[in-house]
Each structure stands twice: as structure tokens, then as C-alpha cells.
Short mmCIF file of N, CA, C and O and ligand atoms in Angstrom, two decimals:
data_model
loop_
_atom_site.label_atom_id
_atom_site.label_comp_id
_atom_site.label_asym_id
_atom_site.label_seq_id
_atom_site.Cartn_x
_atom_site.Cartn_y
_atom_site.Cartn_z
N UNK A 1 7.87 7.28 10.41
CA UNK A 1 6.99 5.87 10.47
C UNK A 1 5.66 5.25 9.99
O UNK A 1 5.07 6.31 9.54
N UNK A 2 5.89 4.07 9.65
CA UNK A 2 4.62 4.27 9.23
C UNK A 2 3.35 3.34 9.56
O UNK A 2 3.79 3.29 11.01
N UNK A 3 2.17 3.77 9.23
CA UNK A 3 1.04 3.52 10.16
C UNK A 3 1.05 1.55 9.15
O UNK A 3 0.58 1.90 8.19
N UNK A 4 0.23 1.10 10.20
CA UNK A 4 -0.49 0.12 9.81
C UNK A 4 -2.09 -0.12 10.20
O UNK A 4 -2.30 0.38 11.24
N UNK A 5 -2.51 -0.40 9.78
CA UNK A 5 -4.22 -0.74 10.10
C UNK A 5 -4.19 -1.70 10.47
O UNK A 5 -3.70 -3.38 10.14
N UNK A 6 -5.22 -2.07 11.36
CA UNK A 6 -5.65 -3.53 12.07
C UNK A 6 -7.10 -3.74 12.10
O UNK A 6 -7.48 -2.42 12.39
N UNK A 7 -7.50 -4.29 12.42
CA UNK A 7 -8.73 -5.15 12.24
C UNK A 7 -9.15 -5.82 13.50
O UNK A 7 -8.34 -6.63 13.64
N UNK A 8 -9.88 -5.52 14.61
CA UNK A 8 -10.29 -6.72 15.73
C UNK A 8 -11.53 -7.33 15.43
O UNK A 8 -12.26 -7.00 14.59
N UNK A 9 -11.12 -8.25 15.39
CA UNK A 9 -12.22 -9.54 15.06
C UNK A 9 -12.80 -9.67 16.70
O UNK A 9 -14.05 -10.44 16.57
N UNK A 10 -13.00 -8.79 17.60
CA UNK A 10 -13.77 -9.37 18.81
C UNK A 10 -14.59 -8.34 18.49
O UNK A 10 -16.01 -9.06 18.68
N UNK A 11 -14.71 -7.23 18.03
CA UNK A 11 -15.85 -5.87 17.94
C UNK A 11 -15.71 -5.64 16.81
O UNK A 11 -16.47 -4.46 16.34
N UNK A 12 -14.81 -5.87 15.75
CA UNK A 12 -15.40 -5.72 14.39
C UNK A 12 -14.59 -4.15 14.30
O UNK A 12 -14.23 -3.25 13.17
N UNK A 13 -13.76 -3.41 15.31
CA UNK A 13 -13.31 -1.82 14.72
C UNK A 13 -12.06 -1.94 14.04
O UNK A 13 -11.23 -2.90 14.16
N UNK A 14 -11.81 -0.92 13.50
CA UNK A 14 -10.76 -0.85 12.59
C UNK A 14 -9.40 0.32 13.58
O UNK A 14 -10.56 1.05 13.75
N UNK A 15 -8.71 0.55 13.68
CA UNK A 15 -7.55 1.09 14.41
C UNK A 15 -5.96 1.35 13.25
O UNK A 15 -5.73 -0.26 12.70
N UNK A 16 -5.48 2.04 13.59
CA UNK A 16 -3.88 2.09 12.96
C UNK A 16 -2.86 2.47 14.00
O UNK A 16 -3.11 3.06 15.00
N UNK A 17 -1.42 2.24 13.79
CA UNK A 17 -1.09 2.00 14.75
C UNK A 17 0.91 2.42 14.08
O UNK A 17 0.52 2.25 12.56
N UNK A 18 0.94 3.63 14.46
CA UNK A 18 2.20 3.71 14.32
C UNK A 18 3.41 2.56 15.04
O UNK A 18 3.20 3.29 15.89
N UNK A 19 4.27 2.12 13.77
CA UNK A 19 5.25 1.50 14.68
C UNK A 19 6.49 1.43 13.82
O UNK A 19 6.11 1.41 12.53
N UNK A 20 7.37 0.85 13.97
CA UNK A 20 8.83 0.40 12.76
C UNK A 20 8.27 -0.61 12.46
O UNK A 20 7.65 -1.57 12.71
N UNK A 21 9.07 -0.57 11.49
CA UNK A 21 8.40 -1.88 10.65
C UNK A 21 8.96 -3.07 11.11
O UNK A 21 8.67 -4.10 10.65
N UNK A 22 10.18 -3.00 11.91
CA UNK A 22 10.74 -3.80 12.54
C UNK A 22 10.11 -5.26 13.31
O UNK A 22 9.59 -6.37 13.53
N UNK A 23 8.90 -3.78 13.83
CA UNK A 23 7.63 -4.54 14.67
C UNK A 23 5.94 -4.17 13.85
O UNK A 23 5.13 -5.05 14.73
N UNK A 24 6.30 -4.33 12.33
CA UNK A 24 5.08 -4.82 11.75
C UNK A 24 4.10 -5.74 12.11
O UNK A 24 3.02 -5.64 12.41
N UNK A 25 4.93 -6.52 12.53
CA UNK A 25 4.46 -7.98 12.37
C UNK A 25 3.62 -8.19 13.94
O UNK A 25 3.34 -9.69 14.24
N UNK A 26 4.32 -7.36 14.54
CA UNK A 26 3.69 -8.09 15.87
C UNK A 26 2.51 -7.68 16.17
O UNK A 26 1.50 -7.21 15.38
N UNK A 27 2.02 -8.64 17.22
CA UNK A 27 0.46 -8.56 17.27
C UNK A 27 -0.04 -7.43 18.08
O UNK A 27 0.87 -6.68 19.10
N UNK A 28 -1.17 -6.50 18.05
CA UNK A 28 -1.54 -5.54 17.84
C UNK A 28 -2.43 -5.48 19.06
O UNK A 28 -3.30 -6.27 18.96
N UNK A 29 -2.76 -4.64 19.50
CA UNK A 29 -4.17 -4.65 20.64
C UNK A 29 -4.91 -3.44 20.03
O UNK A 29 -4.92 -2.87 20.10
N UNK A 30 -6.24 -3.98 20.25
CA UNK A 30 -6.84 -3.25 19.86
C UNK A 30 -7.71 -2.32 21.18
O UNK A 30 -7.02 -2.54 22.24
N UNK A 31 -7.74 -0.53 20.86
CA UNK A 31 -7.78 0.05 21.78
C UNK A 31 -9.32 0.15 22.68
O UNK A 31 -9.07 0.64 23.72
N UNK A 32 -10.08 -1.05 22.21
CA UNK A 32 -11.31 -1.63 23.40
C UNK A 32 -10.23 -2.49 24.07
O UNK A 32 -10.55 -3.37 25.11
N UNK A 33 -9.31 -2.93 24.07
CA UNK A 33 -8.58 -3.92 24.79
C UNK A 33 -8.85 -5.44 23.87
O UNK A 33 -8.03 -6.37 25.07
N UNK A 34 -8.87 -5.57 23.14
CA UNK A 34 -8.97 -7.14 22.31
C UNK A 34 -7.65 -7.15 21.82
O UNK A 34 -7.06 -6.53 21.05
N UNK A 35 -7.50 -8.89 21.93
CA UNK A 35 -5.96 -8.89 21.43
C UNK A 35 -5.84 -9.72 20.01
O UNK A 35 -5.07 -10.23 19.91
N UNK A 36 -7.77 -10.35 19.58
CA UNK A 36 -7.94 -11.04 18.70
C UNK A 36 -7.80 -9.92 17.20
O UNK A 36 -9.04 -9.60 17.05
N UNK A 37 -6.48 -8.97 16.74
CA UNK A 37 -6.05 -8.83 15.60
C UNK A 37 -5.67 -8.94 14.77
O UNK A 37 -5.19 -9.63 14.85
N UNK A 38 -5.97 -8.45 13.43
CA UNK A 38 -5.42 -8.53 12.29
C UNK A 38 -5.24 -7.82 12.00
O UNK A 38 -5.75 -6.88 11.77
N UNK A 39 -3.96 -7.88 11.14
CA UNK A 39 -3.97 -6.67 10.46
C UNK A 39 -3.93 -6.35 8.67
O UNK A 39 -3.97 -7.32 8.24
N UNK A 40 -4.03 -5.68 8.34
CA UNK A 40 -4.73 -4.93 7.41
C UNK A 40 -3.96 -4.68 6.22
O UNK A 40 -2.56 -3.80 6.82
N UNK A 41 -3.64 -4.78 4.84
CA UNK A 41 -3.13 -4.44 3.46
C UNK A 41 -3.76 -3.01 3.40
O UNK A 41 -4.16 -3.05 2.86
N UNK A 42 -2.87 -2.12 4.10
CA UNK A 42 -3.23 -0.70 3.93
C UNK A 42 -2.56 -0.42 2.62
O UNK A 42 -1.31 -0.32 2.69
N UNK A 43 -2.71 0.27 2.02
CA UNK A 43 -2.23 1.49 0.62
C UNK A 43 -0.79 2.66 1.49
O UNK A 43 -1.22 3.69 1.89
N UNK A 44 0.05 2.11 2.20
CA UNK A 44 1.09 2.81 2.77
C UNK A 44 1.74 3.76 1.48
O UNK A 44 2.32 2.88 0.41
N UNK A 45 2.44 5.22 1.56
CA UNK A 45 2.90 5.35 0.52
C UNK A 45 4.08 4.60 0.20
O UNK A 45 5.32 4.99 1.20
N UNK A 46 4.17 4.47 -0.70
CA UNK A 46 5.00 3.59 -1.33
C UNK A 46 5.98 4.47 -2.27
O UNK A 46 5.39 4.30 -3.90
N UNK A 47 7.33 4.40 -2.39
CA UNK A 47 7.64 4.81 -3.53
C UNK A 47 8.14 4.52 -4.74
O UNK A 47 7.89 2.95 -4.68
N UNK A 48 8.01 4.77 -5.45
CA UNK A 48 8.69 3.97 -6.82
C UNK A 48 7.06 2.90 -7.65
O UNK A 48 7.27 1.97 -8.40
N UNK A 49 5.80 3.77 -7.24
CA UNK A 49 4.63 2.54 -7.77
C UNK A 49 4.46 3.57 -8.35
O UNK A 49 3.21 4.26 -8.45
N UNK A 50 4.86 3.56 -9.92
CA UNK A 50 4.06 4.41 -10.81
C UNK A 50 3.31 3.79 -12.13
O UNK A 50 4.02 2.57 -12.47
N UNK A 51 2.06 3.59 -11.41
CA UNK A 51 1.12 2.47 -12.29
C UNK A 51 0.52 3.45 -13.11
O UNK A 51 0.00 2.41 -13.95
N UNK A 52 0.28 5.17 -12.93
CA UNK A 52 -0.67 5.16 -13.67
C UNK A 52 0.08 6.53 -14.58
O UNK A 52 0.88 7.09 -14.15
N UNK A 53 0.25 6.65 -15.69
CA UNK A 53 0.32 7.75 -16.65
C UNK A 53 2.29 7.60 -16.21
O UNK A 53 2.81 8.63 -16.75
N UNK A 54 2.46 6.19 -16.39
CA UNK A 54 4.18 6.85 -16.04
C UNK A 54 4.57 5.91 -17.28
O UNK A 54 5.93 4.76 -17.20
N UNK A 55 3.61 5.33 -18.82
CA UNK A 55 4.60 5.37 -19.06
C UNK A 55 5.84 5.85 -20.86
O UNK A 55 6.37 7.15 -20.42
N UNK A 56 6.95 4.95 -20.22
CA UNK A 56 8.39 5.56 -20.35
C UNK A 56 8.28 5.70 -21.80
O UNK A 56 7.71 5.29 -22.69
N UNK A 57 8.92 6.83 -22.27
CA UNK A 57 8.56 7.67 -23.73
C UNK A 57 9.79 6.69 -24.71
O UNK A 57 10.85 6.50 -24.27
N UNK A 58 9.15 6.34 -25.45
CA UNK A 58 9.51 5.63 -26.86
C UNK A 58 10.32 6.40 -27.52
O UNK A 58 9.44 7.02 -28.13
N UNK A 59 11.08 5.71 -28.60
CA UNK A 59 11.40 6.37 -29.70
C UNK A 59 10.83 5.91 -30.73
O UNK A 59 11.35 4.62 -30.91
N UNK A 60 10.19 7.12 -31.67
CA UNK A 60 9.68 5.60 -32.88
C UNK A 60 10.59 5.32 -33.96
O UNK A 60 11.95 5.91 -33.64
N UNK A 61 10.65 4.33 -33.36
CA UNK A 61 11.66 3.28 -34.28
C UNK A 61 11.15 3.22 -36.31
O UNK A 61 11.33 1.83 -36.90
N UNK A 62 11.11 4.18 -36.39
CA UNK A 62 10.71 3.80 -38.03
C UNK A 62 12.02 4.10 -39.02
O UNK A 62 13.07 4.96 -38.42
N UNK A 63 11.89 3.09 -39.63
CA UNK A 63 13.14 3.09 -40.55
C UNK A 63 13.81 3.87 -41.16
O UNK A 63 15.20 4.59 -41.15
N UNK A 64 12.91 4.62 -41.86
CA UNK A 64 13.08 5.87 -42.83
C UNK A 64 13.04 6.79 -43.05
O UNK A 64 11.83 7.11 -41.79
N UNK A 65 12.67 7.87 -44.10
CA UNK A 65 12.11 9.28 -43.49
C UNK A 65 10.77 9.11 -43.90
O UNK A 65 10.29 8.33 -43.77
N UNK A 66 9.38 8.92 -43.91
CA UNK A 66 8.91 9.31 -43.18
C UNK A 66 7.07 9.44 -44.21
O UNK A 66 6.94 9.13 -44.57
N UNK A 67 6.51 10.36 -43.69
CA UNK A 67 5.64 10.42 -44.50
C UNK A 67 4.40 9.20 -43.50
O UNK A 67 4.67 8.36 -42.84
N UNK A 68 3.33 9.37 -43.68
CA UNK A 68 2.09 8.42 -43.31
C UNK A 68 1.92 7.20 -43.99
O UNK A 68 1.82 6.35 -43.89
N UNK A 69 2.80 7.14 -45.41
CA UNK A 69 2.59 6.20 -45.84
C UNK A 69 4.11 5.60 -46.22
O UNK A 69 4.13 5.01 -47.55
N UNK A 70 5.41 6.65 -46.03
CA UNK A 70 6.16 5.83 -46.35
C UNK A 70 6.17 6.54 -48.01
O UNK A 70 7.42 6.70 -48.70
N UNK A 71 6.21 7.06 -48.43
CA UNK A 71 6.25 8.21 -49.85
C UNK A 71 4.96 8.02 -51.04
O UNK A 71 5.41 7.97 -52.17
N UNK A 72 4.51 7.19 -50.79
CA UNK A 72 3.27 6.98 -51.62
C UNK A 72 2.58 7.75 -51.71
O UNK A 72 1.78 7.94 -53.16
N UNK A 73 1.67 8.24 -50.79
CA UNK A 73 -0.01 8.76 -51.19
C UNK A 73 0.67 10.56 -50.83
O UNK A 73 -0.52 11.63 -50.95
N UNK A 74 1.38 10.66 -50.21
CA UNK A 74 1.32 11.95 -49.07
C UNK A 74 3.07 12.88 -50.20
O UNK A 74 3.58 13.82 -50.06
N UNK A 75 3.18 12.47 -51.37
CA UNK A 75 4.71 13.11 -51.79
C UNK A 75 3.71 13.69 -52.84
O UNK A 75 4.52 14.31 -54.28
ZN1 LIG B 1 -11.68 -4.81 19.51
#
């Protein structure tokens, strides 16, 4: 069950709740009893977010047989 972070605008406390995604946008009540809360965008562990180091391997698309200069300097 995902967690959602909330912040109370009445007392400034932040708290998190575990609730089903269907209730993600339901109003949350501060542990202190305040109802003036806002939902924060938290970094929930989401699958498929390959952000760092996930560069796909590209095959080198060199046309011919190679060397550093195509045969001019290293042959
Ligand atoms: Zn509060």
C-alpha cells in the first residue's frame, strides 16, 4: 500500500499515511486533529523510473571496417 505525505497547514506538521491509491486524494486529518492539510508529492518507489545510468546500449553504426581514421593513419 503506498504511502502519502501530508502537511498540516494549521500546525505545520508533516505526516504520512498509508492508504489505498483509490483514496489518495481523500482529505487527511493531521495527527493533531487539524483538517487543513495538503498532500505532498513524495517520491514513492515507482517502478520503471530508470533515470541514472540506464542508457541503452547502442550498437556502433560505423559503416566499414575501421581503425581510428578509416585506414589513413594506422594502417
Ligand atoms: Zn496540524
